[in-house]
Amino acid sequence: MRTKRTARTATARPVLTTALALTSASALLLAAPGPAGADPAPVTRETAESPALDHRNAATSPETAARRALTDPGPGLSGGTERTHDARGYPREHTLAPDPVNPADKSLKLGLTPYHAIASRLNALQALGDRVSVEVAGRSAGGHRLYLVTVTAPESPAQTRAQHRMRDLIERVPATAAGDPRLKKAYKTPVFFNSNIHGNEWEGTDAALRLVEHLATAKDDRTRDLLAHSRLYFNVTANPDGRIAGTRANANGFDLNRDFVTASQPETRAMRQILRDKQPVVMLDLHGYVNGTLIEPTTPPHGENYEYDLFLKNTYANALGMEAAVNGLGYTAEEDGVQPAQIPFRDQDEGWDDWPPIFTPQYAAFHGAVAAHTVEIPLRVNNASYDTLPAAELRRRAAVNTDVAQAAMTATLDHVRRHREALVADQIEVFRRGAAGAPQVPVSPATVPGVPGIGPEDVYTTTFPRAYVLPPGGPATARLVGHLLANDIRVARVAHPAPGYPKGAYVVDMRQPKRGLAAALLADGRDISDKVSVMYDISGWSLGRLWGAPVRPVTGGALPHAALRPVRAAAPVAHVAPRGDLRLRLDDPREIAALNALLRRGVPVRRSADGAAAIVPGSARRQAAEAARTYDVSFERTTDRGTAPLRRVRVAAAVTPGELFALREMQFEVTPVSTAVLNAGFDWSGTDVLFVSAGLDRDALNEPARRALDAFLDGHGFVGRGAAGAQLNAGAGLLAVKAVQGNGDANGVVRVVNSGPLTRGAPAHGFVYAPLWFTDLGPGVRAEQAYAAGNPLLSGHWRPAADGTGGPADAAGRASVVSGPGAVLFGTEPLFRAHPKGEFPQVGRALLTTSRTQVEESG
């Protein structure tokens, strides 16, 4: 939804600078680093900006604090996985091997650069001089190289190491960095341009290549000054799979610009590492297509966990410059079909929010980007336009779009050149507030002068807890800790028990520079149903509630710093009892994966008496040990002899890409199916269970396909999710229930009550997206799970529909998951975008236990 906001006066605002007191506190970090070309010393990711430092020595000097920040974790802190510290200097030329020519590349029709031509183009750009460096930042899901281009003035290895130390000082000891005059003068401002994250939004790539070529050869004073004081990073195509195929998604079917909380895809993880390593103060994410060109900052709701006063101040100022540059190209609505650029914060009421950090710019803000923008270029060339418009018109539009994208990037570079000290100072302030535990500053005309139209609808803040505690646990806790570390969240472990802190528990001290990201990942989130009328995408995403690990916020009191030790990885969970039969819990996707691995090897496994685990005979201890090591799970000793056998399950799945990905993560053998596949004559002989959530409509099947489907369902298992699953259930006459569709715009984290063996041990929260519930349960139908009484929504956005129905009050107390002979129906989204890891086992158990044979054997 993009309704127009009451127009706000488009007045340019003065850029505010944060004063930097001049001190010599960090001189030792900026000193000459030793012989040129020598490898840098290992650098930890810890901070001295915490009570941990005071605990050791209240009189610690700034110089000692700085040294410790680079060499000593300090009690109770951790920096997680390391940054990349490549100190070879710049340029770093890599000759890229060419890719084979692909005449089917969809960008060719638009007159744009096909993926197979990018490598040779980058080789040529490196050859233009000493300003351009190219590295391979990773590979896509489809195996294509991801290219990171760096443009900057040449640096010796010693100068590069000095830049690394300044960058690390900014994050780890921001109070010291704020007062360092050498940093203020010498630090190169990092800027990041991300192009083509949606594969069929092509032109950002070509604009980036053109801009790099200009920067590589320009001799003017502005360019020289820019490159002497900046490092410019270009992710040339973030989604080469989609660029080639002309699809929004990557080869796994994922929208990468929805994946940053979960980071399930290799492209997302590569971008995450770039943001961690480069720490940009400004970033642009180039998209299409909105006419006129849409330039963030956005409408409410605004992310409550970041320092929005600093973000709004810088993002709005840069947006004004980009708007002027785009409009200054001279394209008109009458002659070119190009409307004037728009800034949603100023020009719209709601409909383009910056609430969830699933989007690249919102995620980048937590790594220090104080100006981060989505830029939507104007003229559509994808989808129906691609198929119906003449090639000449598509090429005209693509050329206009490339000009617009380059204008936005060029204006951003001009803004950085003129305001780099203020931008770096504000990044330092973001990290300082986090490390010091300082309160957020609500936006207002007084705190963000020069930005017009700030009102109470723009104020979103939160109260951060003192810490989060993750009690020692199984694979869910290990996974969550690993994910936090990969996101550059500092985690410690309790070495000696203290009140409220059991030995082995993990602690996330919220006095850390990236506290906003820690809170965004771990906090419950917020019910924003009364704040805006509708949300563009998801509104709740709590890993603390959805990933299966217990997470407890601590709101007051001192942390037991003497008992805390930093961690760089979660402790292994793998364990196999040395004697007796073995019990493998089925509460985590890794445990489901381990079970499936054993079943594929022919290990005789039975269901536990309570249905919540698998019983493995002691004779299979060697196979169990291998599964424990592979999947990092635990097999405990048990006297439970088990009930019905569990057998290898082969799944036919008409599901979303995220669900398919999650099923394969749990090591199910999956064959994708659809209405078209069944109509073409599908062989059901290799299938044990059908899972349907999308893409299979029984009413659209031809007669032979419908008969074959019904014959399969008469003797095999069925799992359905959402409206598509409920519709097939009704058409096939499986479970006697009435499915009720909630508001299709609703989504978020919900409270649930688990009552059946299928959900035994499951988290007390689930995820919904267009929620569904079930009434009028017939004979033999059991409610496995229900929405909580009252208001089941914990965080997200869920209102009644326009007719007053479908709201959370209607769902309260109603069944959200039901089961019966041979079938299970889900009204929640337990595999949504491969995200709610703690919910995966509900689907895993359902698939493993729904065949008629297994149900009958289990009694």
Short mmCIF file of N, CA and C in Angstrom, two decimals, residues 352-407:
data_model
loop_
_atom_site.label_atom_id
_atom_site.label_comp_id
_atom_site.label_asym_id
_atom_site.label_seq_id
_atom_site.Cartn_x
_atom_site.Cartn_y
_atom_site.Cartn_z
N TRP A 352 5.52 2.55 3.00
CA TRP A 352 6.88 2.17 2.65
C TRP A 352 7.71 2.29 3.92
N ASP A 353 7.57 1.30 4.78
CA ASP A 353 8.12 1.41 6.13
C ASP A 353 9.56 0.90 6.18
N ASP A 354 10.21 1.18 7.31
CA ASP A 354 11.55 0.64 7.54
C ASP A 354 11.58 -0.15 8.85
N TRP A 355 10.51 -0.90 9.10
CA TRP A 355 10.37 -1.60 10.36
C TRP A 355 11.25 -2.85 10.47
N PRO A 356 11.14 -3.84 9.57
CA PRO A 356 11.90 -5.09 9.80
C PRO A 356 13.28 -5.06 9.19
N PRO A 357 14.27 -5.60 9.89
CA PRO A 357 15.63 -5.65 9.34
C PRO A 357 15.84 -6.82 8.39
N ILE A 358 14.77 -7.31 7.78
CA ILE A 358 14.91 -8.30 6.71
C ILE A 358 15.42 -7.63 5.44
N PHE A 359 15.25 -6.30 5.35
CA PHE A 359 15.68 -5.54 4.17
C PHE A 359 17.13 -5.10 4.33
N THR A 360 17.85 -5.01 3.23
CA THR A 360 19.27 -4.69 3.28
C THR A 360 19.56 -3.37 4.00
N PRO A 361 18.92 -2.24 3.64
CA PRO A 361 19.28 -0.99 4.31
C PRO A 361 18.97 -1.01 5.81
N GLN A 362 17.84 -1.61 6.19
CA GLN A 362 17.49 -1.64 7.62
C GLN A 362 18.47 -2.52 8.39
N TYR A 363 18.93 -3.59 7.77
CA TYR A 363 19.94 -4.42 8.42
C TYR A 363 21.28 -3.68 8.48
N ALA A 364 21.64 -2.99 7.40
CA ALA A 364 22.92 -2.27 7.36
C ALA A 364 23.02 -1.22 8.46
N ALA A 365 21.88 -0.64 8.84
CA ALA A 365 21.91 0.38 9.89
C ALA A 365 22.47 -0.16 11.19
N PHE A 366 22.26 -1.45 11.47
CA PHE A 366 22.77 -2.02 12.71
C PHE A 366 24.27 -2.26 12.67
N HIS A 367 24.87 -2.18 11.50
CA HIS A 367 26.33 -2.30 11.39
C HIS A 367 26.98 -0.94 11.20
N GLY A 368 26.25 0.13 11.49
CA GLY A 368 26.85 1.46 11.52
C GLY A 368 26.55 2.35 10.34
N ALA A 369 25.68 1.91 9.42
CA ALA A 369 25.32 2.78 8.29
C ALA A 369 24.32 3.82 8.78
N VAL A 370 24.74 5.05 8.89
CA VAL A 370 23.85 6.10 9.39
C VAL A 370 23.02 6.72 8.28
N ALA A 371 23.32 6.38 7.04
CA ALA A 371 22.45 6.72 5.92
C ALA A 371 22.38 5.47 5.04
N ALA A 372 21.23 4.82 5.03
CA ALA A 372 21.06 3.59 4.27
C ALA A 372 19.73 3.69 3.53
N HIS A 373 19.76 3.46 2.23
CA HIS A 373 18.61 3.76 1.39
C HIS A 373 18.26 2.60 0.47
N THR A 374 16.98 2.36 0.31
CA THR A 374 16.48 1.70 -0.89
C THR A 374 16.19 2.79 -1.92
N VAL A 375 16.68 2.60 -3.13
CA VAL A 375 16.40 3.52 -4.24
C VAL A 375 15.68 2.71 -5.32
N GLU A 376 14.44 3.10 -5.61
CA GLU A 376 13.62 2.39 -6.61
C GLU A 376 13.58 3.21 -7.89
N ILE A 377 14.31 2.75 -8.91
CA ILE A 377 14.37 3.48 -10.17
C ILE A 377 13.03 3.36 -10.92
N PRO A 378 12.75 4.23 -11.91
CA PRO A 378 11.36 4.49 -12.26
C PRO A 378 10.67 3.59 -13.28
N LEU A 379 11.31 3.20 -14.35
CA LEU A 379 10.56 2.65 -15.49
C LEU A 379 10.60 1.13 -15.52
N ARG A 380 9.44 0.51 -15.46
CA ARG A 380 9.37 -0.94 -15.37
C ARG A 380 9.83 -1.60 -16.65
N VAL A 381 10.71 -2.60 -16.48
CA VAL A 381 11.14 -3.41 -17.61
C VAL A 381 11.00 -4.90 -17.32
N ASN A 382 10.48 -5.25 -16.15
CA ASN A 382 10.41 -6.67 -15.79
C ASN A 382 8.97 -7.18 -15.88
N ASN A 383 8.80 -8.43 -15.54
CA ASN A 383 7.51 -9.09 -15.48
C ASN A 383 6.76 -8.96 -16.82
N ALA A 384 5.52 -8.50 -16.80
CA ALA A 384 4.74 -8.44 -18.04
C ALA A 384 5.35 -7.46 -19.04
N SER A 385 5.96 -6.40 -18.55
CA SER A 385 6.58 -5.44 -19.46
C SER A 385 7.68 -6.10 -20.29
N TYR A 386 8.46 -6.94 -19.66
CA TYR A 386 9.56 -7.62 -20.35
C TYR A 386 9.03 -8.47 -21.50
N ASP A 387 7.89 -9.10 -21.29
CA ASP A 387 7.35 -10.03 -22.28
C ASP A 387 6.54 -9.35 -23.38
N THR A 388 6.02 -8.15 -23.10
CA THR A 388 5.07 -7.55 -24.05
C THR A 388 5.60 -6.32 -24.77
N LEU A 389 6.54 -5.59 -24.17
CA LEU A 389 7.01 -4.36 -24.81
C LEU A 389 8.04 -4.66 -25.89
N PRO A 390 8.09 -3.84 -26.93
CA PRO A 390 9.13 -4.00 -27.96
C PRO A 390 10.52 -3.86 -27.35
N ALA A 391 11.49 -4.55 -27.92
CA ALA A 391 12.85 -4.50 -27.39
C ALA A 391 13.39 -3.07 -27.38
N ALA A 392 13.04 -2.27 -28.39
CA ALA A 392 13.53 -0.89 -28.43
C ALA A 392 13.03 -0.09 -27.24
N GLU A 393 11.77 -0.29 -26.87
CA GLU A 393 11.21 0.43 -25.72
C GLU A 393 11.84 -0.06 -24.42
N LEU A 394 12.06 -1.35 -24.31
CA LEU A 394 12.71 -1.87 -23.11
C LEU A 394 14.12 -1.29 -22.96
N ARG A 395 14.82 -1.19 -24.07
CA ARG A 395 16.18 -0.65 -24.01
C ARG A 395 16.18 0.84 -23.67
N ARG A 396 15.19 1.57 -24.19
CA ARG A 396 15.08 2.98 -23.83
C ARG A 396 14.85 3.12 -22.34
N ARG A 397 13.93 2.33 -21.82
CA ARG A 397 13.64 2.40 -20.38
C ARG A 397 14.86 2.01 -19.55
N ALA A 398 15.53 0.94 -19.96
CA ALA A 398 16.70 0.50 -19.21
C ALA A 398 17.79 1.56 -19.21
N ALA A 399 17.95 2.28 -20.33
CA ALA A 399 18.95 3.35 -20.40
C ALA A 399 18.59 4.48 -19.45
N VAL A 400 17.31 4.86 -19.40
CA VAL A 400 16.88 5.88 -18.46
C VAL A 400 17.13 5.43 -17.03
N ASN A 401 16.75 4.20 -16.72
CA ASN A 401 16.93 3.69 -15.37
C ASN A 401 18.40 3.66 -14.97
N THR A 402 19.26 3.30 -15.89
CA THR A 402 20.70 3.29 -15.59
C THR A 402 21.19 4.70 -15.27
N ASP A 403 20.72 5.68 -16.03
CA ASP A 403 21.08 7.08 -15.73
C ASP A 403 20.61 7.47 -14.34
N VAL A 404 19.39 7.09 -14.00
CA VAL A 404 18.84 7.46 -12.69
C VAL A 404 19.64 6.81 -11.57
N ALA A 405 19.94 5.52 -11.72
CA ALA A 405 20.72 4.84 -10.69
C ALA A 405 22.09 5.46 -10.53
N GLN A 406 22.75 5.79 -11.65
CA GLN A 406 24.07 6.40 -11.54
C GLN A 406 23.98 7.79 -10.92
N ALA A 407 22.94 8.54 -11.23
CA ALA A 407 22.78 9.86 -10.63
C ALA A 407 22.63 9.76 -9.12
#
